[in-house]
PDB file of C-alpha atoms in Angstrom:
ATOM      1  CA  ASP A 197     -20.631 -12.000 -37.250  1.00 67.00           C
ATOM      2  CA  VAL A 198     -24.351 -11.565 -37.786  1.00 68.00           C
ATOM      3  CA  LYS A 199     -26.545 -12.261 -34.839  1.00 90.00           C
ATOM      4  CA  VAL A 200     -30.223 -12.778 -34.151  1.00 95.00           C
ATOM      5  CA  THR A 201     -31.150 -13.564 -30.568  1.00 95.00           C
ATOM      6  CA  GLN A 202     -34.411 -14.670 -29.020  1.00 96.00           C
ATOM      7  CA  SER A 203     -35.352 -14.051 -25.413  1.00 91.00           C
ATOM      8  CA  SER A 204     -35.958 -17.681 -24.436  1.00 92.00           C
ATOM      9  CA  ARG A 205     -35.025 -21.109 -25.806  1.00 93.00           C
ATOM     10  CA  TYR A 206     -37.801 -22.853 -23.902  1.00 96.00           C
ATOM     11  CA  LEU A 207     -41.009 -21.456 -22.472  1.00 97.00           C
ATOM     12  CA  VAL A 208     -43.937 -23.095 -20.689  1.00 97.00           C
ATOM     13  CA  LYS A 209     -47.141 -21.111 -20.278  1.00 97.00           C
ATOM     14  CA  ARG A 210     -50.665 -21.811 -19.186  1.00 97.00           C
ATOM     15  CA  THR A 211     -53.745 -21.522 -21.370  1.00 97.00           C
ATOM     16  CA  GLY A 212     -55.072 -17.970 -21.369  1.00 97.00           C
ATOM     17  CA  GLU A 213     -51.782 -16.325 -20.391  1.00 97.00           C
ATOM     18  CA  LYS A 214     -50.369 -13.431 -22.391  1.00 97.00           C
ATOM     19  CA  VAL A 215     -47.034 -14.435 -23.865  1.00 97.00           C
ATOM     20  CA  PHE A 216     -44.252 -12.217 -25.183  1.00 97.00           C
ATOM     21  CA  LEU A 217     -41.505 -13.541 -27.433  1.00 98.00           C
ATOM     22  CA  GLU A 218     -38.719 -11.102 -28.134  1.00 97.00           C
ATOM     23  CA  CYS A 219     -36.224 -11.022 -30.964  1.00 97.00           C
ATOM     24  CA  VAL A 220     -33.214  -8.750 -31.351  1.00 97.00           C
ATOM     25  CA  GLN A 221     -30.879  -8.407 -34.337  1.00 96.00           C
ATOM     26  CA  ASP A 222     -27.616  -6.524 -34.458  1.00 94.00           C
ATOM     27  CA  MET A 223     -27.231  -6.271 -38.225  1.00 90.00           C
ATOM     28  CA  ASP A 224     -29.252  -3.073 -38.795  1.00 91.00           C
ATOM     29  CA  HIS A 225     -31.656  -5.069 -40.957  1.00 91.00           C
ATOM     30  CA  GLU A 226     -34.846  -3.442 -42.125  1.00 91.00           C
ATOM     31  CA  ASN A 227     -36.919  -6.625 -42.352  1.00 91.00           C
ATOM     32  CA  MET A 228     -37.848  -8.883 -39.490  1.00 94.00           C
ATOM     33  CA  PHE A 229     -40.005 -11.995 -39.486  1.00 95.00           C
ATOM     34  CA  TRP A 230     -41.771 -14.330 -37.104  1.00 97.00           C
ATOM     35  CA  TYR A 231     -42.320 -17.918 -38.182  1.00 96.00           C
ATOM     36  CA  ARG A 232     -43.930 -20.898 -36.632  1.00 97.00           C
ATOM     37  CA  GLN A 233     -42.295 -24.278 -37.291  1.00 95.00           C
ATOM     38  CA  ASP A 234     -44.266 -27.511 -36.922  1.00 93.00           C
ATOM     39  CA  PRO A 235     -43.167 -31.004 -38.023  1.00 89.00           C
ATOM     40  CA  GLY A 236     -44.263 -31.816 -41.546  1.00 87.00           C
ATOM     41  CA  LEU A 237     -45.422 -28.264 -42.210  1.00 89.00           C
ATOM     42  CA  GLY A 238     -42.144 -26.445 -42.647  1.00 90.00           C
ATOM     43  CA  LEU A 239     -42.074 -22.796 -41.634  1.00 93.00           C
ATOM     44  CA  ARG A 240     -45.173 -20.678 -41.785  1.00 94.00           C
ATOM     45  CA  LEU A 241     -44.995 -16.910 -41.654  1.00 93.00           C
ATOM     46  CA  ILE A 242     -46.976 -15.274 -38.860  1.00 96.00           C
ATOM     47  CA  TYR A 243     -46.048 -11.601 -39.327  1.00 96.00           C
ATOM     48  CA  PHE A 244     -43.273  -9.572 -40.803  1.00 92.00           C
ATOM     49  CA  SER A 245     -42.115  -6.011 -40.468  1.00 94.00           C
ATOM     50  CA  TYR A 246     -40.254  -3.957 -43.067  1.00 90.00           C
ATOM     51  CA  ASP A 247     -39.686  -0.886 -40.909  1.00 90.00           C
ATOM     52  CA  VAL A 248     -40.199   0.459 -37.414  1.00 93.00           C
ATOM     53  CA  LYS A 249     -43.908   0.453 -36.492  1.00 90.00           C
ATOM     54  CA  MET A 250     -44.740  -1.215 -39.832  1.00 92.00           C
ATOM     55  CA  LYS A 251     -46.107  -4.734 -39.998  1.00 93.00           C
ATOM     56  CA  GLU A 252     -47.850  -7.048 -42.395  1.00 92.00           C
ATOM     57  CA  LYS A 253     -49.759 -10.237 -41.803  1.00 93.00           C
ATOM     58  CA  GLY A 254     -48.286 -13.474 -42.987  1.00 92.00           C
ATOM     59  CA  ASP A 255     -50.097 -16.729 -43.636  1.00 90.00           C
ATOM     60  CA  ILE A 256     -51.225 -17.506 -40.074  1.00 95.00           C
ATOM     61  CA  PRO A 257     -51.664 -14.265 -38.080  1.00 96.00           C
ATOM     62  CA  GLU A 258     -54.757 -15.350 -36.133  1.00 96.00           C
ATOM     63  CA  GLY A 259     -54.154 -15.355 -32.396  1.00 96.00           C
ATOM     64  CA  TYR A 260     -50.944 -13.351 -32.691  1.00 97.00           C
ATOM     65  CA  SER A 261     -49.892  -9.723 -32.744  1.00 97.00           C
ATOM     66  CA  VAL A 262     -46.504  -8.035 -33.130  1.00 97.00           C
ATOM     67  CA  SER A 263     -44.720  -4.904 -32.093  1.00 97.00           C
ATOM     68  CA  ARG A 264     -41.710  -3.148 -33.569  1.00 97.00           C
ATOM     69  CA  GLU A 265     -40.869   0.035 -31.697  1.00 96.00           C
ATOM     70  CA  LYS A 266     -37.146  -0.061 -32.491  1.00 96.00           C
ATOM     71  CA  LYS A 267     -35.391  -1.218 -35.618  1.00 96.00           C
ATOM     72  CA  GLU A 268     -33.447  -3.970 -33.882  1.00 96.00           C
ATOM     73  CA  ARG A 269     -36.326  -5.460 -31.885  1.00 97.00           C
ATOM     74  CA  PHE A 270     -39.416  -7.383 -33.021  1.00 97.00           C
ATOM     75  CA  SER A 271     -41.824  -8.865 -30.515  1.00 97.00           C
ATOM     76  CA  LEU A 272     -44.433 -11.541 -31.017  1.00 98.00           C
ATOM     77  CA  ILE A 273     -47.410 -11.468 -28.660  1.00 98.00           C
ATOM     78  CA  LEU A 274     -49.876 -14.225 -27.929  1.00 97.00           C
ATOM     79  CA  GLU A 275     -52.758 -12.314 -26.360  1.00 94.00           C
ATOM     80  CA  SER A 276     -54.346 -15.419 -24.830  1.00 97.00           C
ATOM     81  CA  ALA A 277     -52.249 -18.514 -25.295  1.00 97.00           C
ATOM     82  CA  SER A 278     -53.967 -21.702 -26.380  1.00 97.00           C
ATOM     83  CA  THR A 279     -52.719 -25.278 -26.561  1.00 97.00           C
ATOM     84  CA  ASN A 280     -52.733 -25.201 -30.359  1.00 97.00           C
ATOM     85  CA  GLN A 281     -50.065 -22.513 -30.193  1.00 98.00           C
ATOM     86  CA  THR A 282     -47.598 -25.005 -28.759  1.00 98.00           C
ATOM     87  CA  SER A 283     -44.819 -24.890 -31.320  1.00 97.00           C
ATOM     88  CA  MET A 284     -41.305 -23.748 -32.226  1.00 96.00           C
ATOM     89  CA  TYR A 285     -41.137 -20.036 -33.004  1.00 97.00           C
ATOM     90  CA  LEU A 286     -38.346 -18.690 -35.176  1.00 97.00           C
ATOM     91  CA  CYS A 287     -37.371 -15.079 -35.687  1.00 97.00           C
ATOM     92  CA  ALA A 288     -35.426 -13.931 -38.732  1.00 95.00           C
ATOM     93  CA  SER A 289     -34.127 -10.713 -40.229  1.00 93.00           C
ATOM     94  CA  SER A 290     -32.927  -9.573 -43.634  1.00 90.00           C
ATOM     95  CA  ARG A 291     -31.851  -6.504 -45.509  1.00 86.00           C
ATOM     96  CA  PHE A 292     -34.496  -4.580 -47.369  1.00 74.00           C
ATOM     97  CA  SER A 293     -32.440  -4.716 -50.512  1.00 64.00           C
ATOM     98  CA  GLY A 294     -29.431  -6.657 -51.569  1.00 58.00           C
ATOM     99  CA  SER A 295     -28.442  -9.976 -52.938  1.00 55.00           C
ATOM    100  CA  ALA A 296     -31.328 -12.402 -52.794  1.00 59.00           C
ATOM    101  CA  TYR A 297     -32.622 -11.156 -49.419  1.00 72.00           C
ATOM    102  CA  GLU A 298     -30.955 -13.841 -47.329  1.00 84.00           C
ATOM    103  CA  GLN A 299     -32.736 -14.309 -44.025  1.00 90.00           C
ATOM    104  CA  TYR A 300     -30.741 -14.782 -40.819  1.00 92.00           C
ATOM    105  CA  PHE A 301     -32.375 -16.793 -38.076  1.00 95.00           C
ATOM    106  CA  GLY A 302     -32.401 -16.837 -34.318  1.00 96.00           C
ATOM    107  CA  PRO A 303     -32.094 -20.086 -32.336  1.00 94.00           C
ATOM    108  CA  GLY A 304     -35.833 -20.452 -31.856  1.00 95.00           C
ATOM    109  CA  THR A 305     -38.169 -20.546 -28.860  1.00 96.00           C
ATOM    110  CA  ARG A 306     -39.931 -23.788 -28.097  1.00 96.00           C
ATOM    111  CA  LEU A 307     -43.225 -22.780 -26.515  1.00 97.00           C
ATOM    112  CA  THR A 308     -45.420 -25.230 -24.665  1.00 98.00           C
ATOM    113  CA  VAL A 309     -48.896 -24.141 -23.645  1.00 98.00           C
ATOM    114  CA  THR A 310     -50.545 -26.381 -21.042  1.00 97.00           C
TER     115      THR A 310
ATOM    116  CA  ALA B 253     -50.339 -19.360 -55.041  1.00 74.00           C
ATOM    117  CA  GLN B 254     -46.782 -20.578 -54.954  1.00 81.00           C
ATOM    118  CA  THR B 255     -46.068 -23.909 -53.284  1.00 91.00           C
ATOM    119  CA  VAL B 256     -42.895 -25.800 -52.463  1.00 95.00           C
ATOM    120  CA  THR B 257     -42.840 -29.594 -52.158  1.00 96.00           C
ATOM    121  CA  GLN B 258     -40.159 -31.748 -50.589  1.00 97.00           C
ATOM    122  CA  SER B 259     -41.277 -35.309 -51.169  1.00 95.00           C
ATOM    123  CA  GLN B 260     -38.644 -36.997 -48.989  1.00 96.00           C
ATOM    124  CA  PRO B 261     -39.409 -36.620 -45.268  1.00 95.00           C
ATOM    125  CA  GLU B 262     -36.188 -38.448 -44.418  1.00 97.00           C
ATOM    126  CA  MET B 263     -33.035 -39.515 -46.219  1.00 97.00           C
ATOM    127  CA  SER B 264     -29.960 -41.368 -45.047  1.00 97.00           C
ATOM    128  CA  VAL B 265     -26.498 -41.625 -46.542  1.00 97.00           C
ATOM    129  CA  GLN B 266     -23.237 -43.239 -45.649  1.00 97.00           C
ATOM    130  CA  GLU B 267     -20.488 -40.889 -44.587  1.00 97.00           C
ATOM    131  CA  ALA B 268     -18.327 -39.781 -47.563  1.00 97.00           C
ATOM    132  CA  GLU B 269     -21.017 -40.674 -50.098  1.00 97.00           C
ATOM    133  CA  THR B 270     -23.215 -38.380 -52.170  1.00 98.00           C
ATOM    134  CA  VAL B 271     -26.876 -37.671 -51.522  1.00 98.00           C
ATOM    135  CA  THR B 272     -29.484 -35.672 -53.428  1.00 98.00           C
ATOM    136  CA  LEU B 273     -32.449 -33.989 -51.797  1.00 98.00           C
ATOM    137  CA  SER B 274     -35.441 -33.177 -53.988  1.00 98.00           C
ATOM    138  CA  CYS B 275     -37.522 -30.035 -54.178  1.00 98.00           C
ATOM    139  CA  THR B 276     -40.213 -29.007 -56.627  1.00 98.00           C
ATOM    140  CA  TYR B 277     -42.142 -25.779 -56.694  1.00 97.00           C
ATOM    141  CA  ASP B 278     -45.098 -24.293 -58.443  1.00 95.00           C
ATOM    142  CA  THR B 279     -45.142 -20.746 -59.727  1.00 91.00           C
ATOM    143  CA  SER B 280     -46.249 -18.684 -62.679  1.00 90.00           C
ATOM    144  CA  GLU B 281     -43.502 -16.120 -62.103  1.00 88.00           C
ATOM    145  CA  SER B 282     -40.446 -15.921 -64.305  1.00 87.00           C
ATOM    146  CA  ASP B 283     -38.136 -14.126 -61.898  1.00 88.00           C
ATOM    147  CA  TYR B 284     -37.611 -15.577 -58.458  1.00 90.00           C
ATOM    148  CA  TYR B 285     -35.051 -16.993 -56.037  1.00 91.00           C
ATOM    149  CA  LEU B 286     -34.643 -20.454 -54.591  1.00 94.00           C
ATOM    150  CA  PHE B 287     -32.840 -21.383 -51.409  1.00 95.00           C
ATOM    151  CA  TRP B 288     -31.706 -24.381 -49.432  1.00 97.00           C
ATOM    152  CA  TYR B 289     -31.480 -23.846 -45.691  1.00 97.00           C
ATOM    153  CA  LYS B 290     -30.016 -26.222 -43.121  1.00 97.00           C
ATOM    154  CA  GLN B 291     -31.220 -26.587 -39.534  1.00 96.00           C
ATOM    155  CA  PRO B 292     -28.865 -28.749 -37.431  1.00 94.00           C
ATOM    156  CA  PRO B 293     -30.329 -30.312 -34.276  1.00 91.00           C
ATOM    157  CA  SER B 294     -30.900 -27.617 -31.635  1.00 83.00           C
ATOM    158  CA  ARG B 295     -29.032 -25.065 -33.725  1.00 86.00           C
ATOM    159  CA  GLN B 296     -29.895 -22.097 -35.868  1.00 91.00           C
ATOM    160  CA  MET B 297     -31.170 -22.269 -39.419  1.00 94.00           C
ATOM    161  CA  ILE B 298     -28.478 -21.238 -41.864  1.00 94.00           C
ATOM    162  CA  LEU B 299     -28.408 -20.635 -45.590  1.00 94.00           C
ATOM    163  CA  VAL B 300     -26.667 -23.370 -47.583  1.00 96.00           C
ATOM    164  CA  ILE B 301     -27.068 -22.186 -51.145  1.00 96.00           C
ATOM    165  CA  ARG B 302     -29.183 -19.909 -53.303  1.00 94.00           C
ATOM    166  CA  GLN B 303     -30.143 -19.790 -56.974  1.00 94.00           C
ATOM    167  CA  GLU B 304     -31.434 -16.888 -59.020  1.00 91.00           C
ATOM    168  CA  ALA B 305     -33.956 -18.089 -61.579  1.00 91.00           C
ATOM    169  CA  TYR B 306     -32.521 -15.905 -64.336  1.00 90.00           C
ATOM    170  CA  LYS B 307     -29.156 -17.650 -64.033  1.00 90.00           C
ATOM    171  CA  GLN B 308     -28.814 -20.798 -66.093  1.00 86.00           C
ATOM    172  CA  GLN B 309     -25.679 -21.921 -64.309  1.00 93.00           C
ATOM    173  CA  ASN B 310     -26.270 -24.118 -61.278  1.00 95.00           C
ATOM    174  CA  ALA B 311     -25.039 -22.669 -58.004  1.00 94.00           C
ATOM    175  CA  THR B 312     -22.286 -24.425 -56.068  1.00 95.00           C
ATOM    176  CA  GLU B 313     -20.845 -23.877 -52.607  1.00 94.00           C
ATOM    177  CA  ASN B 314     -17.961 -26.226 -51.843  1.00 95.00           C
ATOM    178  CA  ARG B 315     -19.519 -29.706 -51.386  1.00 97.00           C
ATOM    179  CA  PHE B 316     -23.042 -28.400 -52.005  1.00 98.00           C
ATOM    180  CA  SER B 317     -24.485 -27.930 -55.468  1.00 97.00           C
ATOM    181  CA  VAL B 318     -27.913 -27.627 -56.993  1.00 97.00           C
ATOM    182  CA  ASN B 319     -29.562 -29.011 -60.081  1.00 97.00           C
ATOM    183  CA  PHE B 320     -31.925 -26.241 -61.157  1.00 97.00           C
ATOM    184  CA  GLN B 321     -34.382 -27.264 -63.863  1.00 96.00           C
ATOM    185  CA  LYS B 322     -36.504 -24.176 -64.492  1.00 95.00           C
ATOM    186  CA  ALA B 323     -38.884 -25.721 -67.001  1.00 94.00           C
ATOM    187  CA  ALA B 324     -39.509 -28.690 -64.736  1.00 96.00           C
ATOM    188  CA  LYS B 325     -39.680 -26.426 -61.654  1.00 96.00           C
ATOM    189  CA  SER B 326     -37.209 -28.615 -59.876  1.00 97.00           C
ATOM    190  CA  PHE B 327     -34.433 -27.543 -57.506  1.00 97.00           C
ATOM    191  CA  SER B 328     -32.509 -30.452 -55.997  1.00 98.00           C
ATOM    192  CA  LEU B 329     -29.567 -30.223 -53.601  1.00 98.00           C
ATOM    193  CA  LYS B 330     -26.574 -32.494 -53.990  1.00 98.00           C
ATOM    194  CA  ILE B 331     -24.224 -33.005 -51.070  1.00 98.00           C
ATOM    195  CA  SER B 332     -20.916 -34.613 -52.012  1.00 98.00           C
ATOM    196  CA  ASP B 333     -18.561 -36.352 -49.593  1.00 97.00           C
ATOM    197  CA  SER B 334     -21.186 -36.307 -46.842  1.00 97.00           C
ATOM    198  CA  GLN B 335     -19.891 -35.539 -43.366  1.00 97.00           C
ATOM    199  CA  LEU B 336     -21.361 -36.180 -39.927  1.00 96.00           C
ATOM    200  CA  GLY B 337     -21.859 -32.436 -39.543  1.00 95.00           C
ATOM    201  CA  ASP B 338     -24.226 -32.444 -42.504  1.00 97.00           C
ATOM    202  CA  ALA B 339     -26.878 -34.208 -40.415  1.00 97.00           C
ATOM    203  CA  ALA B 340     -29.768 -31.759 -40.196  1.00 97.00           C
ATOM    204  CA  MET B 341     -33.191 -30.795 -41.456  1.00 97.00           C
ATOM    205  CA  TYR B 342     -32.931 -29.288 -44.923  1.00 98.00           C
ATOM    206  CA  PHE B 343     -35.548 -26.876 -46.152  1.00 97.00           C
ATOM    207  CA  CYS B 344     -36.159 -25.683 -49.675  1.00 97.00           C
ATOM    208  CA  ALA B 345     -37.618 -22.186 -50.004  1.00 95.00           C
ATOM    209  CA  TYR B 346     -38.921 -19.971 -52.797  1.00 93.00           C
ATOM    210  CA  ARG B 347     -39.092 -16.196 -53.001  1.00 88.00           C
ATOM    211  CA  ARG B 348     -40.677 -14.044 -55.625  1.00 79.00           C
ATOM    212  CA  ASP B 349     -38.422 -11.364 -57.044  1.00 73.00           C
ATOM    213  CA  SER B 350     -40.725  -8.571 -55.909  1.00 72.00           C
ATOM    214  CA  ASN B 351     -41.410  -9.839 -52.416  1.00 71.00           C
ATOM    215  CA  TYR B 352     -39.324 -10.715 -49.386  1.00 75.00           C
ATOM    216  CA  GLN B 353     -41.640 -13.440 -48.159  1.00 82.00           C
ATOM    217  CA  LEU B 354     -40.291 -16.991 -48.372  1.00 89.00           C
ATOM    218  CA  ILE B 355     -42.470 -20.002 -49.141  1.00 91.00           C
ATOM    219  CA  TRP B 356     -41.065 -23.098 -47.440  1.00 93.00           C
ATOM    220  CA  GLY B 357     -41.142 -26.799 -48.073  1.00 95.00           C
ATOM    221  CA  ALA B 358     -41.901 -29.248 -45.263  1.00 95.00           C
ATOM    222  CA  GLY B 359     -38.250 -30.229 -44.887  1.00 96.00           C
ATOM    223  CA  THR B 360     -36.123 -33.354 -45.312  1.00 97.00           C
ATOM    224  CA  LYS B 361     -34.315 -34.897 -42.381  1.00 97.00           C
ATOM    225  CA  LEU B 362     -30.859 -36.023 -43.465  1.00 98.00           C
ATOM    226  CA  ILE B 363     -29.184 -38.784 -41.470  1.00 98.00           C
ATOM    227  CA  ILE B 364     -25.487 -39.482 -41.928  1.00 97.00           C
ATOM    228  CA  LYS B 365     -24.376 -43.035 -41.139  1.00 96.00           C
ATOM    229  CA  PRO B 366     -20.789 -43.331 -39.885  1.00 93.00           C
TER     230      PRO B 366
END
């Protein structure tokens, strides 16, 4: 059974803190994604990675960075958390090639920045 | 730029009845993929159904089927014999053939009345 896990379901941080969100997949997928989900806006792509140490900006990369040192792990970093980064963060992975590139999702991390 | 529009923020249906969720998209591409994803409350996003644009036949998966109108750029999801477990947020998503990035609609919350 495919599995994408995220380090925390709920996280509360203070403004200005550095925040790490971790995602691990056990499907040997090449692609990994970080999304932000806000009500009425759907999912917006922050960053994605198509290989180890490779990354590309999505639609809303400002205020975020990512790291992919191992194929199975993709980290999202908020260098200095701000209240407008309070949101649900979803990680996903997919094969580089194959039928319609289905993305598999983790359970999400609900981050609150106070 | 491609966009995906879900015009129904919320829908409700009586258990065992049929409901249709709407999705329209805008693209100048001829080859692409369309997806419906389901996000149950506090649970992971999962793929419900996918459609390849080059296929004229509408995709079906058990009680779930789509009405794909390529010329009208419409991709609606029909759920037959609605069950309580179908209650969730439903997201429509678009992917270009040459890219693994998904463009997401804002989502439709489906409520099932017992």
